[in-house]
Coordinates of N, CA and C and ligand atoms in Angstrom, one line a residue:
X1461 N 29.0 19.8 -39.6 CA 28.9 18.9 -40.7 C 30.3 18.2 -40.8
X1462 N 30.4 17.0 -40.4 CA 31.5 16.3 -40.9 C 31.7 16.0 -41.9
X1463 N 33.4 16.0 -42.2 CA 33.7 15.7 -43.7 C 32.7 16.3 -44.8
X1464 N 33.0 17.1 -45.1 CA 32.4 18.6 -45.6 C 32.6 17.9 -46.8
X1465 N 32.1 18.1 -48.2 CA 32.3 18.0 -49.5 C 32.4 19.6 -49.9
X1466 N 33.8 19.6 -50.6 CA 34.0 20.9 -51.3 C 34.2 21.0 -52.9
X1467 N 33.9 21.7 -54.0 CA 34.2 21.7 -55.0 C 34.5 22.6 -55.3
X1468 N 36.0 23.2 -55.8 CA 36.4 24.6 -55.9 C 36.0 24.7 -57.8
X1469 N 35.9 26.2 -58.0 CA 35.5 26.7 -59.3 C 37.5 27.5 -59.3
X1470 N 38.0 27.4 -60.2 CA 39.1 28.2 -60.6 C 38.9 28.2 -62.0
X1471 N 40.2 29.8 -62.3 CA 40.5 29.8 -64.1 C 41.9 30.1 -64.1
X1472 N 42.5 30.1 -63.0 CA 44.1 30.5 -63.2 C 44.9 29.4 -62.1
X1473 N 45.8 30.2 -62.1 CA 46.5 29.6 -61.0 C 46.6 28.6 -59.9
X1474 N 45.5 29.5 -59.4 CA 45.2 27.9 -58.3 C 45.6 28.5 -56.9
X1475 N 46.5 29.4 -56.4 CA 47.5 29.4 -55.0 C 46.1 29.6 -54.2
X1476 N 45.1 30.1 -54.3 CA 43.9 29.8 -53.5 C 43.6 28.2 -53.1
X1477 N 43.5 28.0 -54.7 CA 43.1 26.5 -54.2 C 43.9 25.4 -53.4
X1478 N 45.3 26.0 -53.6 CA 46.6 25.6 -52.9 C 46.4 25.7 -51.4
X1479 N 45.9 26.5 -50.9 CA 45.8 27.2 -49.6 C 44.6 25.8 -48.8
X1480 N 43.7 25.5 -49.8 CA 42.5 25.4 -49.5 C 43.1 23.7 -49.5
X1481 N 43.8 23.0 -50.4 CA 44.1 21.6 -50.3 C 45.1 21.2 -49.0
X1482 N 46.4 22.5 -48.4 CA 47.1 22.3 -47.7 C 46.1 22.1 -46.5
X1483 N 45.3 23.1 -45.9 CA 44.2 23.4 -44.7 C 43.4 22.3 -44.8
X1484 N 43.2 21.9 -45.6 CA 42.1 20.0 -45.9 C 43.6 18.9 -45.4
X1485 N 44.2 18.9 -46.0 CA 45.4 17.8 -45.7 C 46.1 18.0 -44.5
X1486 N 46.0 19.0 -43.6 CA 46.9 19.3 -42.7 C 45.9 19.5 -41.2
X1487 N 44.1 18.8 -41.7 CA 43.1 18.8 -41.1 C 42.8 20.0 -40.8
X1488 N 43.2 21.1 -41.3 CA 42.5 22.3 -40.6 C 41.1 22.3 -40.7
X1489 N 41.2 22.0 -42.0 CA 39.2 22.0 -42.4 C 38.7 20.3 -42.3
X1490 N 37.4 20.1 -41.6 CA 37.0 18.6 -41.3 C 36.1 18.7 -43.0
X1491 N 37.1 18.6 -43.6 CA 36.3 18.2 -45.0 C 37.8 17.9 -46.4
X1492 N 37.1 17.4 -47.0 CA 37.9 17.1 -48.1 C 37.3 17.7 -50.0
X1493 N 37.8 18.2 -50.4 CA 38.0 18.5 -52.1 C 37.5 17.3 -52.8
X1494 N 36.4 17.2 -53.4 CA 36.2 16.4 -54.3 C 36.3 17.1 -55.5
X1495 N 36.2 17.8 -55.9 CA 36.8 18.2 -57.5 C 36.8 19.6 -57.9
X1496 N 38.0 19.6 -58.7 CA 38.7 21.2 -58.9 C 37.8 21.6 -60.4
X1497 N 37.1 22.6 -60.5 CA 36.8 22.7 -61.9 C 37.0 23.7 -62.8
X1498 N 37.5 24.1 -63.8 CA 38.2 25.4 -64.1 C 37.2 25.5 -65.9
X1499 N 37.2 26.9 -65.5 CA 36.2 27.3 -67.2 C 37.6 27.5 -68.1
X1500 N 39.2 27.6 -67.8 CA 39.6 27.5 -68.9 C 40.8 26.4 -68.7
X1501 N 41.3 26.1 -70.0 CA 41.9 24.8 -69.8 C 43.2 25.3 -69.4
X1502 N 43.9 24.1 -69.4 CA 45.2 23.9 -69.1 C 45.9 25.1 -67.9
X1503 N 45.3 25.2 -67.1 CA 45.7 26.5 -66.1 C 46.7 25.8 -64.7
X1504 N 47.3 26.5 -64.3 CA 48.3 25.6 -63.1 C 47.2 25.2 -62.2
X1505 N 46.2 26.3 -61.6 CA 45.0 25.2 -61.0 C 45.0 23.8 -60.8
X1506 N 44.8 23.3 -62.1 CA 44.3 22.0 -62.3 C 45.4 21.4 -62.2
X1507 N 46.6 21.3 -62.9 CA 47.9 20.4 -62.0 C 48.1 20.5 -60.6
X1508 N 47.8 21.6 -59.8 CA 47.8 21.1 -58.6 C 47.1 20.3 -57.8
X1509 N 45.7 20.4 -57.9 CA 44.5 19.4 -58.0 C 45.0 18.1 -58.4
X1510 N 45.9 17.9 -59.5 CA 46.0 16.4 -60.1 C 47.3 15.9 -59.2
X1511 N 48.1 16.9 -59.0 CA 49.1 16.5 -58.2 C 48.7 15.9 -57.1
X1512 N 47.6 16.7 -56.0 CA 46.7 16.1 -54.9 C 46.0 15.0 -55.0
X1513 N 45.8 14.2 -56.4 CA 44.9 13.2 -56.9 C 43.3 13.9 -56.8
X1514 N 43.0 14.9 -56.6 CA 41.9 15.4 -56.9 C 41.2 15.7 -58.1
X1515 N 40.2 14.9 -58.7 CA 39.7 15.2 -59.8 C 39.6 16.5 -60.6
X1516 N 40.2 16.7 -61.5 CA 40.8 18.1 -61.9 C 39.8 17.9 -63.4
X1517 N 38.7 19.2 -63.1 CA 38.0 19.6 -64.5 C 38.0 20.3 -65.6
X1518 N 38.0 20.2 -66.6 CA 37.7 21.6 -67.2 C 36.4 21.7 -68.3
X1519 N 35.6 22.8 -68.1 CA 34.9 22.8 -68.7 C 34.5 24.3 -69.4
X1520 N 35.1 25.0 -70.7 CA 35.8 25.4 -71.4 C 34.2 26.6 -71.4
X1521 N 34.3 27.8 -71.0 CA 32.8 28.3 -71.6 C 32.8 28.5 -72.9
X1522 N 34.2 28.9 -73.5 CA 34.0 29.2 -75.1 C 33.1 28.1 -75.7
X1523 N 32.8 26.8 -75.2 CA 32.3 25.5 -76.1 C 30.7 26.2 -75.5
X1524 N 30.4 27.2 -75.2 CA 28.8 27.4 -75.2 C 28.3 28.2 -75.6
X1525 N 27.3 28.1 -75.8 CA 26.6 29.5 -77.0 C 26.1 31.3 -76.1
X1526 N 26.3 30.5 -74.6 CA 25.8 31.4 -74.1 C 25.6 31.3 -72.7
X1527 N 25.5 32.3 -71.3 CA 26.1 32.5 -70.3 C 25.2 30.8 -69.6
X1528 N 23.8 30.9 -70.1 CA 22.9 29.9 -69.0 C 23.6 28.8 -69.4
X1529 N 23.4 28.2 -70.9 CA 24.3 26.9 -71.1 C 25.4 26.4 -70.6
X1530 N 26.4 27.7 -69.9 CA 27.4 27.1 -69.7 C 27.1 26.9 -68.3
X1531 N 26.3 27.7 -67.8 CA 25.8 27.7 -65.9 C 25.5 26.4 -65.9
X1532 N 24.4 25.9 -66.7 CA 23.9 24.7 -66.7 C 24.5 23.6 -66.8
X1533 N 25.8 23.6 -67.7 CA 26.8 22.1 -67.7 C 27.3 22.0 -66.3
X1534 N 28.2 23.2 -66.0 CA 28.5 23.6 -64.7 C 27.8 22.9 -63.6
X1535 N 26.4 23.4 -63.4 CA 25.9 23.1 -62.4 C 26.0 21.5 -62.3
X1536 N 25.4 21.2 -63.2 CA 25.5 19.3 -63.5 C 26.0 18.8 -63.0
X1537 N 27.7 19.4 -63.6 CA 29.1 18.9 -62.9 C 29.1 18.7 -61.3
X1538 N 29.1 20.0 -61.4 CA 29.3 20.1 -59.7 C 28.2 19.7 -59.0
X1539 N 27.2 18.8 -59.3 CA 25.9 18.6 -58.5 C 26.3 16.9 -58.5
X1540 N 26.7 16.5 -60.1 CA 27.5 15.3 -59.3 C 28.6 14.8 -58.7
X1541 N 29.0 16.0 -57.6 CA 29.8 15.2 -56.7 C 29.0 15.5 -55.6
X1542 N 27.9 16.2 -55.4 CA 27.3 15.9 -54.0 C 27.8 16.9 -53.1
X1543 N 28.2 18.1 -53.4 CA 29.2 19.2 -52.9 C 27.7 19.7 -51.6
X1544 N 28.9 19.9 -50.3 CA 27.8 20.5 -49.2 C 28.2 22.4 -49.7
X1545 N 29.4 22.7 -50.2 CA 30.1 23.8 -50.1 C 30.3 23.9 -51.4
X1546 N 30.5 24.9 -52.4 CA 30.7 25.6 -53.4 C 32.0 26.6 -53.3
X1547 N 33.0 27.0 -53.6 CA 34.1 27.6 -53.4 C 34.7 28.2 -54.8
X1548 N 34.4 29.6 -54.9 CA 34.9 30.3 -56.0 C 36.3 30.8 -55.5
X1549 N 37.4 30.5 -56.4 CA 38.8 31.0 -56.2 C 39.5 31.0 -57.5
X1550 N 39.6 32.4 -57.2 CA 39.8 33.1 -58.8 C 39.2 32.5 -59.9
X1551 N 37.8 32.2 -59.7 CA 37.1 31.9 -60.9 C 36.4 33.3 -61.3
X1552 N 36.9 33.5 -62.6 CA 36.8 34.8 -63.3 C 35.1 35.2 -64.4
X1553 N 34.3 34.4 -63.4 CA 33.3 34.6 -64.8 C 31.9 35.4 -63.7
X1554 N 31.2 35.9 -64.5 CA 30.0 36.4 -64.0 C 29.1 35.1 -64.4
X1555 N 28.3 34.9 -62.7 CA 27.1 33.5 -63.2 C 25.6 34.1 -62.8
X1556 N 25.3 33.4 -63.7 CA 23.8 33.8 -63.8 C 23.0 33.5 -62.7
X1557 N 21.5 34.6 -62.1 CA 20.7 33.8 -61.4 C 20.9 33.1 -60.9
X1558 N 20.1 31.7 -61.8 CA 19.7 30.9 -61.4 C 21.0 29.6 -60.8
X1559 N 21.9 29.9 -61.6 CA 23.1 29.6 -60.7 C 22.9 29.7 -59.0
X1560 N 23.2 31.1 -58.8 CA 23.4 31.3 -58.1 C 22.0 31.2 -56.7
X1561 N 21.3 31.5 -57.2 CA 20.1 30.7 -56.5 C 20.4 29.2 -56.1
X1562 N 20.5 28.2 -56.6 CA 21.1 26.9 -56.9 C 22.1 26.7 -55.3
X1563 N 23.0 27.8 -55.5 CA 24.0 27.3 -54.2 C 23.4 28.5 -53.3
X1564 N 22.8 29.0 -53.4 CA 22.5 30.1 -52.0 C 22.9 29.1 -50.7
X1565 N 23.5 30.1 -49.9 CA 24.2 30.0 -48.6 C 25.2 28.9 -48.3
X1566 N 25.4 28.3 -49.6 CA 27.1 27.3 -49.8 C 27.4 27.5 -50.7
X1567 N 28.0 28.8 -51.2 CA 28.9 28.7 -52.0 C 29.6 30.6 -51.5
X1568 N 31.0 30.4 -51.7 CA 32.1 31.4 -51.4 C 32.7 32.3 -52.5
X1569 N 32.8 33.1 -52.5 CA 34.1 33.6 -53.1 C 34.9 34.4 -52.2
X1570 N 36.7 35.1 -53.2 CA 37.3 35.7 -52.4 C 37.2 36.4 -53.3
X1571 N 37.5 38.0 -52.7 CA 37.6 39.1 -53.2 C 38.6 39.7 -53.2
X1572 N 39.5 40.7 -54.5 CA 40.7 41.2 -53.4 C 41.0 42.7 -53.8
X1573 N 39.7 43.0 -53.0 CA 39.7 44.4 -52.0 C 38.9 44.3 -50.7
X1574 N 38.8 45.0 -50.4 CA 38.1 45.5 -48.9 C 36.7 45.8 -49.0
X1575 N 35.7 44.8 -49.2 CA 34.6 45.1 -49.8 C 33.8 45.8 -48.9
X1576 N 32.5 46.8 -49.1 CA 31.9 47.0 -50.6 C 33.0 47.5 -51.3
X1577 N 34.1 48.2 -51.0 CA 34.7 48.7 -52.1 C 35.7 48.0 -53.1
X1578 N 35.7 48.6 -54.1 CA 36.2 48.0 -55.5 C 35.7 46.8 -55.6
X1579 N 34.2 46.5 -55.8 CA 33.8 45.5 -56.8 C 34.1 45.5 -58.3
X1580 N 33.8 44.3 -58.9 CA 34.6 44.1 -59.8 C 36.1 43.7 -60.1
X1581 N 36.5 44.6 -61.5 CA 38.1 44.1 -62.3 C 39.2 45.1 -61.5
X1582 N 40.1 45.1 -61.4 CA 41.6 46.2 -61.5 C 41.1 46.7 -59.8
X1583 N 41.2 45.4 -59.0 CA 40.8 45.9 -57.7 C 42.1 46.9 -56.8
X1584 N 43.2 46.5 -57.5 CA 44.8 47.0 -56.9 C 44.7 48.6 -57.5
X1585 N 45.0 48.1 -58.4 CA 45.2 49.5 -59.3 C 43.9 50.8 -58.9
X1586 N 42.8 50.1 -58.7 CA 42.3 51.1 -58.4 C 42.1 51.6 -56.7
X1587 N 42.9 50.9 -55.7 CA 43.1 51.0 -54.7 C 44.5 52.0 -54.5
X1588 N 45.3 51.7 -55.1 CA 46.2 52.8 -55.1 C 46.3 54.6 -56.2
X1589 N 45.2 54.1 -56.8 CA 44.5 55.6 -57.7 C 43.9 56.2 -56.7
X1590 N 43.5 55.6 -55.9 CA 42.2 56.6 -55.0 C 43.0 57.3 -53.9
X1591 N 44.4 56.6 -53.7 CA 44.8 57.3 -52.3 C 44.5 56.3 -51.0
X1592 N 43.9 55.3 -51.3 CA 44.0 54.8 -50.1 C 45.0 54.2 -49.3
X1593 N 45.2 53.6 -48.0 CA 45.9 54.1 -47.0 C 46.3 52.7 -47.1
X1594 N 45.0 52.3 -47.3 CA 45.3 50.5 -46.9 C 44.0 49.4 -47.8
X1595 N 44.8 48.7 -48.4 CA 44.2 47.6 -49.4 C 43.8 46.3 -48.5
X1596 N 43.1 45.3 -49.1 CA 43.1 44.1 -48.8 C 42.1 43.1 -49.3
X1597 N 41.7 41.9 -49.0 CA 40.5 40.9 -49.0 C 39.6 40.5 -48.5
X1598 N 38.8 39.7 -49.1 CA 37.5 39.4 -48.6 C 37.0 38.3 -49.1
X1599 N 36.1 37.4 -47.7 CA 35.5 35.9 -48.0 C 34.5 36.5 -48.1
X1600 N 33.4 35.9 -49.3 CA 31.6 36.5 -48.5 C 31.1 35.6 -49.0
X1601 N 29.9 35.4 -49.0 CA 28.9 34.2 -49.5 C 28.8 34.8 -50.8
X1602 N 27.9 34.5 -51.9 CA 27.9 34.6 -53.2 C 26.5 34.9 -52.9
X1603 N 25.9 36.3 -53.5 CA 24.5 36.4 -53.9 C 24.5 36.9 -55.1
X1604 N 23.4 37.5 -55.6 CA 22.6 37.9 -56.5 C 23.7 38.9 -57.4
X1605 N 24.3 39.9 -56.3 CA 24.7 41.1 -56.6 C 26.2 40.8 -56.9
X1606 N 27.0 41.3 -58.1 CA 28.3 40.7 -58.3 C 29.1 41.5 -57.0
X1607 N 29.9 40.4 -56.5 CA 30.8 40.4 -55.6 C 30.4 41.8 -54.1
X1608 N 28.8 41.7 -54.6 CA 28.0 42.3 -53.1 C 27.3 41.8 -52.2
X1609 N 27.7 40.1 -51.8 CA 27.4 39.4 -50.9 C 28.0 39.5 -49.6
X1610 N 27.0 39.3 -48.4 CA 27.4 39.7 -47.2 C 29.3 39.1 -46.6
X1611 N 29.9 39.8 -46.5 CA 31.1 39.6 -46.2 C 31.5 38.8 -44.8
X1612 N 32.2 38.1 -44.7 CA 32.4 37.2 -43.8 C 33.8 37.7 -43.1
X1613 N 34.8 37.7 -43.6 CA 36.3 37.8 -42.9 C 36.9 38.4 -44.2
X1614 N 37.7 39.6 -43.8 CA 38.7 40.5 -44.2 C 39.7 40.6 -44.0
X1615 N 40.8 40.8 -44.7 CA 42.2 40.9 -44.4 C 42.6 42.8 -44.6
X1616 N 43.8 43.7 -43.9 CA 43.7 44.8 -44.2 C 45.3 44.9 -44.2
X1617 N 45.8 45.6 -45.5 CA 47.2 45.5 -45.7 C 47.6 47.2 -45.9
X1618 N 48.7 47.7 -45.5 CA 49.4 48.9 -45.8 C 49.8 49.5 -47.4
X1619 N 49.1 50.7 -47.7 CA 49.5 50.4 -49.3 C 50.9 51.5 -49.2
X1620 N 52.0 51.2 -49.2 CA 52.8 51.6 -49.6 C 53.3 52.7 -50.8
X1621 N 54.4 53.5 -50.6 CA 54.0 54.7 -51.6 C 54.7 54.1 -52.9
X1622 N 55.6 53.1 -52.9 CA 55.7 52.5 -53.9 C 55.4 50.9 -54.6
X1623 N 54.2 50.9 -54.1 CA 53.3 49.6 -54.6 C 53.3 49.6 -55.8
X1624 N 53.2 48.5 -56.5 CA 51.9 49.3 -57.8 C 51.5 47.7 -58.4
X1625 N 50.6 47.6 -58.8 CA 49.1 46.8 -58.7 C 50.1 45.7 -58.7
X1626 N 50.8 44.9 -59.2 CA 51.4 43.7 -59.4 C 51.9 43.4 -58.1
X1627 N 53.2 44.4 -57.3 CA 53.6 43.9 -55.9 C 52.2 44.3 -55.1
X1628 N 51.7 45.4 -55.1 CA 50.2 45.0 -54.0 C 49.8 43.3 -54.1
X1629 N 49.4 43.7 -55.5 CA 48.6 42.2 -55.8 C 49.6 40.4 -55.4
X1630 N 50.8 40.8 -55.2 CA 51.6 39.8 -54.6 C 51.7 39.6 -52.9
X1631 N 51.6 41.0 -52.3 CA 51.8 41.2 -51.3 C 50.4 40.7 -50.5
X1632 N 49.5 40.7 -51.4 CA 48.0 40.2 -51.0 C 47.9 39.1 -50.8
X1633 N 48.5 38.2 -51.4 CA 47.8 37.1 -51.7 C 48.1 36.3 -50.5
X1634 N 49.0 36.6 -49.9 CA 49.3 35.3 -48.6 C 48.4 36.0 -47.3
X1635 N 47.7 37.1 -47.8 CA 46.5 37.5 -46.7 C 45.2 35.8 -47.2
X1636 N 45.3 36.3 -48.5 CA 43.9 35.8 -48.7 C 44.3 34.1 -48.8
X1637 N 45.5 33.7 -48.5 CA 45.8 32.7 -48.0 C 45.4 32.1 -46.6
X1638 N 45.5 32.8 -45.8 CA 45.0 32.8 -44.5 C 43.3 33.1 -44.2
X1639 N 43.1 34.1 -44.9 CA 41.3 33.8 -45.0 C 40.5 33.1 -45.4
X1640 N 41.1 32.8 -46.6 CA 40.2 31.5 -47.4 C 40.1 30.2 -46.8
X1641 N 40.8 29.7 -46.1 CA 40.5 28.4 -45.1 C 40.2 28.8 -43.8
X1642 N 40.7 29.7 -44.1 CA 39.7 30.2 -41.9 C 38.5 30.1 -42.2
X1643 N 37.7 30.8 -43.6 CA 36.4 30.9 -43.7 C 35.7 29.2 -43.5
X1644 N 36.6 28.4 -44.6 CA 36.4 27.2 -45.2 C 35.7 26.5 -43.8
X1645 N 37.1 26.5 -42.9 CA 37.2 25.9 -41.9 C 35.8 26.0 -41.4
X1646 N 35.1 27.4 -40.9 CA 33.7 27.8 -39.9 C 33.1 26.7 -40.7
X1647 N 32.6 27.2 -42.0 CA 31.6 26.7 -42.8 C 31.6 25.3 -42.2
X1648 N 32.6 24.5 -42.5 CA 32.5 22.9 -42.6 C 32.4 22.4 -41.3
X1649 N 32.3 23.7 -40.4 CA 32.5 23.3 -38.7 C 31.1 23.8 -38.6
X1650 N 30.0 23.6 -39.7 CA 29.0 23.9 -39.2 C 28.5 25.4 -38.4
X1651 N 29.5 26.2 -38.4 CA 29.1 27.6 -37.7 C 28.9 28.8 -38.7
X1652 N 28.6 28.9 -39.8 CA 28.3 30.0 -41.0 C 27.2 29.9 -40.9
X1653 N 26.6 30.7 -41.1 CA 25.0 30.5 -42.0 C 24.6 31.6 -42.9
X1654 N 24.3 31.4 -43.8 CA 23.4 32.6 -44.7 C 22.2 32.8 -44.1
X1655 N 21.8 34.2 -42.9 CA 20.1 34.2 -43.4 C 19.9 35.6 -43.7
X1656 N 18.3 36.0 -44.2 CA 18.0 36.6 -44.7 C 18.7 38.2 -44.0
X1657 N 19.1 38.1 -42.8 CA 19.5 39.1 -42.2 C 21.0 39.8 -42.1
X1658 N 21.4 38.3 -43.1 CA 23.1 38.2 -42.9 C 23.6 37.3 -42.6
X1659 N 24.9 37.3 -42.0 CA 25.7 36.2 -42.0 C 25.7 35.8 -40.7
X1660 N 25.5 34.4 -39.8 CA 25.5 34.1 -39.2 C 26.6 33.3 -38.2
X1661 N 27.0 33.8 -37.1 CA 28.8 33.0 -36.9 C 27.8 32.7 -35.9
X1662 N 27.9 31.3 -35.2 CA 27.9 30.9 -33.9 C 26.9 31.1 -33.2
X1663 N 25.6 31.3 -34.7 CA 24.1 31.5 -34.0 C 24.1 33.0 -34.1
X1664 N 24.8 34.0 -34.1 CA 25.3 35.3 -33.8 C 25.1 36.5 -35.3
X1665 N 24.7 37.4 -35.8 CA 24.4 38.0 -36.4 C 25.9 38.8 -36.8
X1666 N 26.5 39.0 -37.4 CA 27.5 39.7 -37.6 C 27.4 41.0 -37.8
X1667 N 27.5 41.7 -36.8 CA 27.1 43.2 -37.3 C 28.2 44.1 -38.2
X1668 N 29.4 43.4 -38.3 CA 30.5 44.1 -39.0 C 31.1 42.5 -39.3
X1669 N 31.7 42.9 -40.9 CA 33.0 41.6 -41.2 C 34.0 40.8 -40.3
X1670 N 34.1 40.1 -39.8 CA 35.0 39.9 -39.3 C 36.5 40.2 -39.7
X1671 N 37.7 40.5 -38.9 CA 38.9 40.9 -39.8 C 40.1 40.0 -39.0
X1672 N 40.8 39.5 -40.1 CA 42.0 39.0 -40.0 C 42.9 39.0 -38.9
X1673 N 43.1 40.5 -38.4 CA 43.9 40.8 -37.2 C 43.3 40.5 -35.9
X1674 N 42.0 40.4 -36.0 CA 41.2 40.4 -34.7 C 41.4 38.7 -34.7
X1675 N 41.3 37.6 -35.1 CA 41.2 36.6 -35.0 C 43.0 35.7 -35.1
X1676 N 44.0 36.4 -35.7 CA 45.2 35.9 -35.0 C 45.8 37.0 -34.5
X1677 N 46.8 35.8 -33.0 CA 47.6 36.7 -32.2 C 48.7 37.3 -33.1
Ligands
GAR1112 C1 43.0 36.1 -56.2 O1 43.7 37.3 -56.0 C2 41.5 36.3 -56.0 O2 41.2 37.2 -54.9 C3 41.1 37.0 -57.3 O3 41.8 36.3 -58.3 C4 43.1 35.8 -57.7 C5 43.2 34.3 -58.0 O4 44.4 33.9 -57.7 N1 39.7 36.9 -57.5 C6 39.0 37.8 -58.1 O5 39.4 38.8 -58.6 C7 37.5 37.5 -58.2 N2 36.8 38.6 -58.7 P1 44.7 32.3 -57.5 O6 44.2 31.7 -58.8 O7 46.2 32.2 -57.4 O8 44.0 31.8 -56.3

């Protein structure tokens, strides 16, 4: 697919979406950001987006009575820019259904743990409670199941005996800097696919995630 149309969902920060404007401008990805949209206002997100001249949104869920209403303005939005790709990065909200039906097999999130495990909130903290060896991230398509859609590409990091959820969680993020546009990148190069069987690379069935290490020297 040439010149990919992407529209990122954020509620914070943005260094995702940061990752994701540098890899579009620096042609990694053959597509371009048509608009940043964020459920809460004033978040660094959105000035980065405005700094890129990228249409920077906000569309506030508090102003709705309830989860579909807000799905629904949302969808609107994002349906008028014509988006081939959907891209959740650090957008913090549980969406409904029919949302998600709506983008089946274009739309992303990142995760940050090592999925299946630690779905959900306090993915660090609870990565270092359990004893594990080693923490990390995850790109996957977005289904039904919160943050239990087929996984695409993983990062895998050392947890240290003196981590603790804030430096993990810093030490992470320049993994999931590097995954979130490698994913971007397939997608818009036409080689992803959602089917019913899983995730599809290159016509190819993925029988395990792909991981970070295996794909750079
Ligand atoms: C990232 O660590 C991302 O993996 C996480 O929120 C952070 C957003 O940072 N996402 C989730 O927890 C989704 N459940 P950013 O705004 O700087 O990209």
């Amino acid at each position: 697919m040439s010149d990919c149309r992407i529209v990122v969902l954020i509620s914070g920060s943005g260094s995702n979406l940061q990752a994701l404007i540098d890899a579009t401008e620096q042609g990694n990805i053959d597509g371009r950001i048509v608009a940043v949209i964020s459920n809460r206002p004033g978040v660094r997100g959105l000035e980065r987006a405005e700094k890129h001249g990228i249409p920077a949104i906000t569309i506030d869920h508090t102003d709705f009575p309830d989860r579909a209403s807000f799905d629904a303005a949302l969808a609107e939005r994002i349906d008028s820019y014509h988006p081939d790709l959907v891209v959740l990065a650090g957008f913090m909200r549980i969406l409904t259904e029919d949302f998600v039906a709506r983008y089946a097999g274009r739309m992303l999130n990142i995760h940050p743990s090592r999925l299946p495990k630690y779905q959900g909130l306090h993915t660090h903290q609870r990565a270092i409670d359990a004893g594990d060896a080693t923490h990390g991230a995850s790109v996957h398509f977005v289904t039904a199941e919160l943050d239990g859609g087929p996984v695409i590409l993983q990062s895998e990091l050392p947890i240290r005996g003196d981590h603790t959820a804030e430096t993990l969680a810093a030490d992470l993020l320049p993994q999931e800097h590097r995954i979130y546009p490698k994913v971007v990148e397939w997608f818009c190069a036409g080689r992803l696919a959602l089917t019913p069987d899983g995730v599809e690379m290159d016509g190819k069935l993925l029988t395990q995630p792909l991981q970070l290490a295996e794909i750079e020297d």
